[in-house]
Coordinates of C-alpha atoms in Angstrom, one line a residue:
M1 CA -7.2 -22.5 -105.4
S2 CA -10.2 -24.4 -106.5
Y3 CA -13.4 -24.5 -104.5
S4 CA -13.1 -28.2 -103.6
I5 CA -9.6 -27.8 -102.2
A6 CA -10.6 -24.8 -100.2
R7 CA -13.7 -26.7 -98.9
K8 CA -11.5 -29.7 -98.0
N9 CA -9.0 -27.5 -96.1
R10 CA -11.9 -26.0 -94.1
T11 CA -13.2 -29.5 -93.2
I12 CA -9.8 -30.6 -92.0
G13 CA -9.4 -27.5 -90.0
A14 CA -12.8 -27.8 -88.4
T15 CA -12.2 -31.5 -87.5
A16 CA -8.8 -30.6 -86.0
S17 CA -10.4 -27.9 -83.8
I18 CA -13.1 -30.2 -82.5
A19 CA -10.8 -33.1 -81.5
P20 CA -9.7 -32.8 -77.9
P21 CA -5.9 -32.6 -77.4
L22 CA -4.4 -35.7 -75.8
N23 CA -2.2 -34.8 -72.8
V24 CA -0.5 -36.8 -70.2
A25 CA -3.6 -37.0 -68.0
T26 CA -5.9 -38.4 -70.6
S27 CA -3.4 -40.8 -72.4
P28 CA -3.7 -43.6 -69.8
V29 CA -7.5 -43.5 -70.0
V30 CA -7.5 -43.6 -73.8
T31 CA -5.0 -46.5 -73.7
K32 CA -7.1 -48.5 -71.3
V33 CA -10.4 -47.9 -73.2
S34 CA -8.8 -48.8 -76.5
E35 CA -7.2 -52.0 -75.0
A36 CA -10.6 -53.0 -73.6
G37 CA -12.3 -52.4 -76.9
L38 CA -9.8 -54.4 -78.8
T39 CA -10.0 -57.3 -76.3
L40 CA -13.8 -57.4 -76.5
T41 CA -13.8 -57.2 -80.3
L42 CA -11.3 -60.1 -80.6
F43 CA -13.3 -62.2 -78.0
L44 CA -16.5 -61.6 -80.0
I45 CA -14.8 -62.6 -83.2
G46 CA -13.2 -65.7 -81.8
A47 CA -16.3 -66.8 -79.8
G48 CA -18.2 -67.7 -83.0
L49 CA -15.4 -69.6 -84.7
S50 CA -14.9 -73.3 -84.8
Q51 CA -12.8 -75.7 -86.9
R52 CA -15.9 -76.8 -88.7
M53 CA -16.9 -73.3 -89.5
L54 CA -13.4 -72.4 -90.7
R55 CA -13.4 -75.4 -93.0
A56 CA -16.8 -74.4 -94.4
V57 CA -15.7 -70.8 -95.1
G58 CA -12.5 -71.9 -96.8
W59 CA -8.9 -70.6 -97.0
K60 CA -9.5 -67.5 -99.1
P61 CA -11.1 -65.4 -96.3
M62 CA -8.4 -66.5 -93.9
L63 CA -5.7 -65.4 -96.4
Q64 CA -7.5 -62.1 -96.9
G65 CA -7.6 -61.6 -93.1
V66 CA -3.9 -62.3 -92.7
V67 CA -3.0 -60.0 -95.6
L68 CA -5.2 -57.3 -94.1
W69 CA -3.7 -57.8 -90.7
I70 CA -0.1 -57.5 -92.1
F71 CA -1.1 -54.3 -94.1
I72 CA -2.7 -52.6 -91.1
S73 CA 0.3 -53.6 -88.9
A74 CA 2.8 -52.2 -91.4
T75 CA 0.8 -49.0 -91.9
S76 CA 0.5 -48.4 -88.2
L77 CA 4.2 -49.0 -87.7
G78 CA 5.0 -46.6 -90.5
V79 CA 2.7 -43.9 -89.1
I80 CA 4.2 -44.4 -85.6
I81 CA 7.8 -44.1 -87.0
L82 CA 6.9 -41.0 -89.0
V83 CA 5.2 -39.3 -86.0
V84 CA 7.9 -40.1 -83.5
H85 CA 10.9 -39.0 -85.7

């Protein structure tokens, strides 16, 4: 085993040992905090947009955002399916 692989394995193990385990008691709290963070982020993103600003930016960034959204959604769904089954 090379040095870089051994070092990477130690890093992954150290990270896994630091992360607190999620249990039934903490899951609702984590869910509420993540929902609140997502809601706030989407509000702040949408608060600064107008039709005039969207026209000035153009269609390419909008297309990039939609493609990125689809990619993240599909990846998240794939991870959820792999973890659950």
